[in-house]
């Protein structure tokens, strides 16, 4: 049933030590037929990212080497922030990516990992902090529009500092609906990112209610990715992700060619 993993990192990402070959060979072992390597590009001096003028020729060699066993898509995960929209958009347009994940790793230039305490200290409570995250996400969709799907849309709860970091769609439904409608209007999608299971948020990013609401509003473009940074996490919890897709009313999962969505029927293929 599970033929694709559309969110994978290698040691070209600053937070992974896994050679690309180890990731690809594990995917082949698992029976996957198509993957997207989506290494990080974040415009923050605390992160490094590859020189894509050098990265792409090496990527093409890997594509060719494994072409008989698996389709490997040139992807990237770009950290979005409307305050640096020109950097984001210029980079995305500079290379021939098949697939781009846009993610909110930072909010108002506060990185949610490195600046966790600083970010959450700006707000009186969780409701305000999470609400601001979604208001910034909306601005990112409006201004950083060079992406295919929005990554781990409810990511902010991963790094909360509260006794209860849970995040319910219903507490932010007006903001989330605005974001989802903008994505649909712009021909962009969302992902089901199964890393939420291993990061202790109790399910994937985003949770079921986000996915269901996206479908109710007419959303069709949706990918599934493990956000694996090592071979051991590839394809993890995909059964739960596909059950969620079907329960939300999806009959298709999405792959990409030249940043254009292609719909694959869920089930045996």
Tab-separated table of C-alpha atoms in Angstrom:
chain	number	residue	atom	x	y	z
A	1	UNK	CA	0.000	0.000	0.000
A	2	UNK	CA	2.749	2.457	0.914
A	3	UNK	CA	4.857	3.240	-2.112
A	4	UNK	CA	6.233	6.723	-1.410
A	5	UNK	CA	7.956	8.654	1.383
A	6	UNK	CA	7.984	12.353	0.560
A	7	UNK	CA	9.982	13.798	3.448
A	8	UNK	CA	13.506	12.444	3.950
A	9	UNK	CA	16.752	14.010	5.189
A	10	UNK	CA	20.361	13.018	4.627
A	11	UNK	CA	23.669	14.333	5.918
A	12	UNK	CA	23.204	17.239	3.532
A	13	UNK	CA	20.929	18.505	6.330
A	14	UNK	CA	22.744	19.908	9.359
A	15	UNK	CA	20.673	17.726	11.717
A	16	UNK	CA	21.313	14.369	10.016
A	17	UNK	CA	24.360	12.129	9.845
A	18	UNK	CA	22.871	9.631	7.377
A	19	UNK	CA	24.569	9.276	3.974
A	20	UNK	CA	22.096	9.504	1.104
A	21	UNK	CA	22.993	5.965	0.032
A	22	UNK	CA	21.945	4.558	3.411
A	23	UNK	CA	18.565	6.282	3.181
A	24	UNK	CA	17.945	5.187	-0.394
A	25	UNK	CA	18.960	1.582	0.199
A	26	UNK	CA	16.681	1.349	3.241
A	27	UNK	CA	13.799	2.671	1.130
A	28	UNK	CA	14.472	-0.008	-1.477
A	29	UNK	CA	14.607	-2.655	1.261
A	30	UNK	CA	11.203	-1.478	2.503
A	31	UNK	CA	9.715	-1.766	-0.976
A	32	UNK	CA	9.189	1.931	-1.601
A	33	UNK	CA	8.991	2.928	-5.257
A	34	UNK	CA	9.378	6.692	-5.015
A	35	UNK	CA	10.984	9.061	-2.517
A	36	UNK	CA	11.753	12.752	-2.197
A	37	UNK	CA	15.047	13.789	-0.621
A	38	UNK	CA	14.083	17.033	1.114
A	39	UNK	CA	17.170	18.342	2.849
A	40	UNK	CA	16.908	21.486	4.939
A	41	UNK	CA	17.408	25.049	3.772
A	42	UNK	CA	16.922	27.479	6.673
A	43	UNK	CA	18.141	31.060	6.501
A	44	UNK	CA	19.505	31.255	10.025
A	45	UNK	CA	23.212	31.498	10.774
A	46	UNK	CA	22.910	28.648	13.285
A	47	UNK	CA	22.101	26.257	10.438
A	48	UNK	CA	24.137	25.300	7.425
A	49	UNK	CA	22.854	23.999	4.127
A	50	UNK	CA	24.437	22.592	1.008
A	51	UNK	CA	25.714	24.497	-1.985
A	52	UNK	CA	23.032	23.331	-4.398
A	53	UNK	CA	25.217	24.044	-7.399
A	54	UNK	CA	27.346	21.138	-6.097
A	55	UNK	CA	24.520	19.170	-4.500
A	56	UNK	CA	22.465	18.729	-7.667
A	57	UNK	CA	25.177	17.019	-9.803
A	58	UNK	CA	25.763	14.563	-6.946
A	59	UNK	CA	22.025	14.025	-6.613
A	60	UNK	CA	21.738	13.244	-10.331
A	61	UNK	CA	24.434	10.588	-9.957
A	62	UNK	CA	22.390	8.941	-7.197
A	63	UNK	CA	19.231	9.171	-9.294
A	64	UNK	CA	20.955	7.394	-12.162
A	65	UNK	CA	22.667	4.807	-9.953
A	66	UNK	CA	19.391	3.644	-8.389
A	67	UNK	CA	17.048	4.383	-11.305
A	68	UNK	CA	16.133	0.740	-11.905
A	69	UNK	CA	15.098	0.233	-8.297
A	70	UNK	CA	13.457	3.467	-7.146
A	71	UNK	CA	12.427	6.912	-8.380
A	72	UNK	CA	14.246	9.639	-6.446
A	73	UNK	CA	12.750	13.131	-6.594
A	74	UNK	CA	14.794	16.303	-6.141
A	75	UNK	CA	13.132	17.943	-3.171
A	76	UNK	CA	13.961	20.493	-0.509
A	77	UNK	CA	12.465	21.649	2.785
A	78	UNK	CA	12.683	25.420	3.060
A	79	UNK	CA	12.084	27.250	6.317
A	80	UNK	CA	9.485	29.929	5.581
A	81	UNK	CA	9.337	33.311	7.262
A	82	UNK	CA	7.543	36.237	5.652
A	83	UNK	CA	10.161	38.609	7.051
A	84	UNK	CA	12.746	37.092	4.689
A	85	UNK	CA	10.378	36.270	1.850
A	86	UNK	CA	12.741	37.496	-0.865
A	87	UNK	CA	15.500	35.107	0.273
A	88	UNK	CA	13.018	32.244	0.413
A	89	UNK	CA	11.447	32.892	-2.963
A	90	UNK	CA	14.720	33.636	-4.742
A	91	UNK	CA	16.291	30.411	-3.515
A	92	UNK	CA	13.266	28.304	-4.442
A	93	UNK	CA	13.279	29.707	-7.974
A	94	UNK	CA	17.026	29.225	-8.458
A	95	UNK	CA	17.071	25.431	-8.798
A	96	UNK	CA	15.005	22.806	-10.664
A	97	UNK	CA	13.263	21.259	-7.686
A	98	UNK	CA	10.513	18.732	-8.368
A	99	UNK	CA	9.076	19.222	-4.909
A	100	UNK	CA	9.322	21.886	-2.200
A	101	UNK	CA	8.102	21.592	1.377
A	102	UNK	CA	7.577	24.961	3.041
A	103	UNK	CA	7.774	24.759	6.830
A	104	UNK	CA	7.505	27.104	9.804
A	105	UNK	CA	10.689	26.291	11.706
A	106	UNK	CA	10.912	29.862	12.920
A	107	UNK	CA	8.265	32.421	13.780
A	108	UNK	CA	9.031	36.124	13.446
A	109	UNK	CA	12.683	35.051	13.131
A	110	UNK	CA	12.568	33.148	16.435
A	111	UNK	CA	13.669	29.583	15.767
A	112	UNK	CA	11.296	27.244	17.589
A	113	UNK	CA	14.127	24.888	18.547
A	114	UNK	CA	16.973	27.240	19.460
A	115	UNK	CA	14.814	30.161	20.653
A	116	UNK	CA	12.081	28.163	22.334
A	117	UNK	CA	12.215	29.988	25.676
A	118	UNK	CA	12.486	33.419	24.036
A	119	UNK	CA	9.567	32.800	21.701
A	120	UNK	CA	7.112	31.471	24.249
A	121	UNK	CA	8.083	34.126	26.810
A	122	UNK	CA	6.642	36.759	24.449
A	123	UNK	CA	3.095	35.573	25.166
A	124	UNK	CA	0.869	35.417	28.204
A	125	UNK	CA	-0.261	31.840	27.543
A	126	UNK	CA	-0.323	28.921	25.135
A	127	UNK	CA	-3.444	30.123	23.335
A	128	UNK	CA	-1.762	33.405	22.419
A	129	UNK	CA	1.562	31.776	21.432
A	130	UNK	CA	-0.027	29.157	19.211
A	131	UNK	CA	-2.421	31.698	17.730
A	132	UNK	CA	0.468	33.961	16.740
A	133	UNK	CA	2.172	30.979	15.116
A	134	UNK	CA	-0.864	30.424	12.886
A	135	UNK	CA	-1.212	34.129	12.054
A	136	UNK	CA	2.416	34.099	10.879
A	137	UNK	CA	1.803	30.888	8.946
A	138	UNK	CA	-0.949	32.721	7.044
A	139	UNK	CA	1.449	35.525	6.168
A	140	UNK	CA	3.982	32.956	4.980
A	141	UNK	CA	1.429	31.445	2.608
A	142	UNK	CA	0.619	34.898	1.247
A	143	UNK	CA	4.219	35.963	0.666
A	144	UNK	CA	6.427	32.850	0.390
A	145	UNK	CA	4.405	31.131	-2.291
A	146	UNK	CA	7.177	29.085	-3.930
A	147	UNK	CA	6.372	25.755	-2.274
A	148	UNK	CA	4.226	22.704	-3.019
A	149	UNK	CA	2.962	21.627	0.413
A	150	UNK	CA	3.060	23.155	3.877
A	151	UNK	CA	5.109	20.931	6.175
A	152	UNK	CA	4.028	19.721	9.637
A	153	UNK	CA	1.446	22.459	9.829
A	154	UNK	CA	0.907	22.309	13.616
A	155	UNK	CA	4.645	22.111	14.360
A	156	UNK	CA	4.534	24.691	17.173
A	157	UNK	CA	3.236	22.172	19.716
A	158	UNK	CA	6.407	20.078	19.370
A	159	UNK	CA	8.411	22.725	21.221
A	160	UNK	CA	5.878	24.147	23.650
A	161	UNK	CA	7.029	24.816	27.209
A	162	UNK	CA	3.690	24.115	28.888
A	163	UNK	CA	2.567	21.272	31.131
A	164	UNK	CA	0.099	20.486	28.343
A	165	UNK	CA	1.444	21.233	24.861
A	166	UNK	CA	-1.527	19.739	23.033
A	167	UNK	CA	-2.971	21.687	20.120
A	168	UNK	CA	-6.573	21.327	18.964
A	169	UNK	CA	-7.772	22.513	15.575
A	170	UNK	CA	-10.980	23.738	17.218
A	171	UNK	CA	-9.130	26.252	19.405
A	172	UNK	CA	-7.693	27.996	16.313
A	173	UNK	CA	-10.270	27.070	13.677
A	174	UNK	CA	-10.695	30.586	12.257
A	175	UNK	CA	-6.959	30.982	11.691
A	176	UNK	CA	-6.464	27.435	10.446
A	177	UNK	CA	-9.402	27.689	8.049
A	178	UNK	CA	-7.978	30.919	6.645
A	179	UNK	CA	-4.643	29.174	6.091
A	180	UNK	CA	-6.212	26.101	4.500
A	181	UNK	CA	-8.401	28.170	2.173
A	182	UNK	CA	-5.372	30.185	1.062
A	183	UNK	CA	-3.438	27.001	0.333
A	184	UNK	CA	-6.302	25.635	-1.743
A	185	UNK	CA	-6.749	28.946	-3.565
A	186	UNK	CA	-3.044	29.010	-4.448
A	187	UNK	CA	-2.966	25.379	-5.567
A	188	UNK	CA	-0.806	24.296	-2.631
A	189	UNK	CA	-1.240	21.328	-0.334
A	190	UNK	CA	-0.339	19.949	3.066
A	191	UNK	CA	1.529	16.886	4.283
A	192	UNK	CA	0.875	14.220	6.856
A	193	UNK	CA	4.201	14.096	8.675
A	194	UNK	CA	4.536	11.027	10.869
A	195	UNK	CA	7.449	12.389	12.923
A	196	UNK	CA	4.917	13.635	15.465
A	197	UNK	CA	4.628	10.069	16.762
A	198	UNK	CA	8.314	9.860	17.621
A	199	UNK	CA	8.471	13.400	19.001
A	200	UNK	CA	5.779	12.613	21.529
A	201	UNK	CA	2.880	14.765	20.331
A	202	UNK	CA	0.556	11.771	20.237
A	203	UNK	CA	0.062	11.539	16.483
A	204	UNK	CA	1.211	12.972	13.178
A	205	UNK	CA	1.644	16.595	12.171
A	206	UNK	CA	-1.002	17.860	11.633
A	207	UNK	CA	-3.620	16.019	13.632
A	208	UNK	CA	-6.668	14.379	12.081
A	209	UNK	CA	-8.994	17.358	12.487
A	210	UNK	CA	-6.696	19.555	10.379
A	211	UNK	CA	-6.571	16.936	7.635
A	212	UNK	CA	-10.317	16.356	7.686
A	213	UNK	CA	-11.047	20.082	7.550
A	214	UNK	CA	-8.646	20.548	4.621
A	215	UNK	CA	-10.584	17.882	2.706
A	216	UNK	CA	-13.969	19.394	3.684
A	217	UNK	CA	-12.840	22.734	2.260
A	218	UNK	CA	-11.959	21.081	-1.044
A	219	UNK	CA	-8.274	20.352	-0.509
A	220	UNK	CA	-6.876	17.505	-2.587
A	221	UNK	CA	-3.066	17.891	-2.601
A	222	UNK	CA	-1.581	15.866	0.236
A	223	UNK	CA	1.700	14.001	0.679
A	224	UNK	CA	2.858	11.531	3.316
A	225	UNK	CA	6.356	11.733	4.771
A	226	UNK	CA	8.245	10.294	7.702
A	227	UNK	CA	10.597	13.276	8.112
A	228	UNK	CA	13.247	10.623	8.728
A	229	UNK	CA	16.778	11.799	9.523
A	230	UNK	CA	18.094	8.249	9.621
A	231	UNK	CA	17.160	4.924	7.974
A	232	UNK	CA	15.475	3.596	11.112
A	233	UNK	CA	12.608	6.108	10.845
A	234	UNK	CA	11.740	5.753	7.153
A	235	UNK	CA	8.076	4.919	6.637
A	236	UNK	CA	7.344	4.824	10.352
A	237	UNK	CA	3.647	4.903	11.298
A	238	UNK	CA	2.518	5.059	7.670
A	239	UNK	CA	-0.346	2.663	8.400
A	240	UNK	CA	-1.781	5.259	10.786
A	241	UNK	CA	-1.193	8.037	8.258
A	242	UNK	CA	-3.015	6.216	5.470
A	243	UNK	CA	-5.861	5.274	7.801
A	244	UNK	CA	-6.148	8.977	8.581
A	245	UNK	CA	-6.190	9.874	4.893
A	246	UNK	CA	-9.013	7.478	4.189
A	247	UNK	CA	-10.992	8.489	7.279
A	248	UNK	CA	-10.728	12.128	6.202
A	249	UNK	CA	-12.195	11.265	2.807
A	250	UNK	CA	-9.091	11.120	0.619
A	251	UNK	CA	-8.959	8.577	-2.183
A	252	UNK	CA	-5.598	9.759	-3.527
A	253	UNK	CA	-2.145	10.624	-2.235
A	254	UNK	CA	0.021	13.100	-4.140
A	255	UNK	CA	3.440	12.877	-5.755
A	256	UNK	CA	5.126	15.603	-7.804
A	257	UNK	CA	6.700	16.125	-11.209
A	258	UNK	CA	8.294	19.526	-11.867
A	259	UNK	CA	6.318	20.907	-8.889
A	260	UNK	CA	3.040	19.740	-10.434
A	261	UNK	CA	0.862	17.341	-8.415
A	262	UNK	CA	0.155	13.844	-9.668
A	263	UNK	CA	-2.552	11.870	-7.879
A	264	UNK	CA	-2.044	8.223	-6.960
A	265	UNK	CA	-4.959	6.104	-5.820
A	266	UNK	CA	-4.661	4.888	-2.243
A	267	UNK	CA	-4.536	1.099	-2.022
A	268	UNK	CA	-2.867	-1.489	-4.196
A	269	UNK	CA	-0.859	-0.028	-7.050
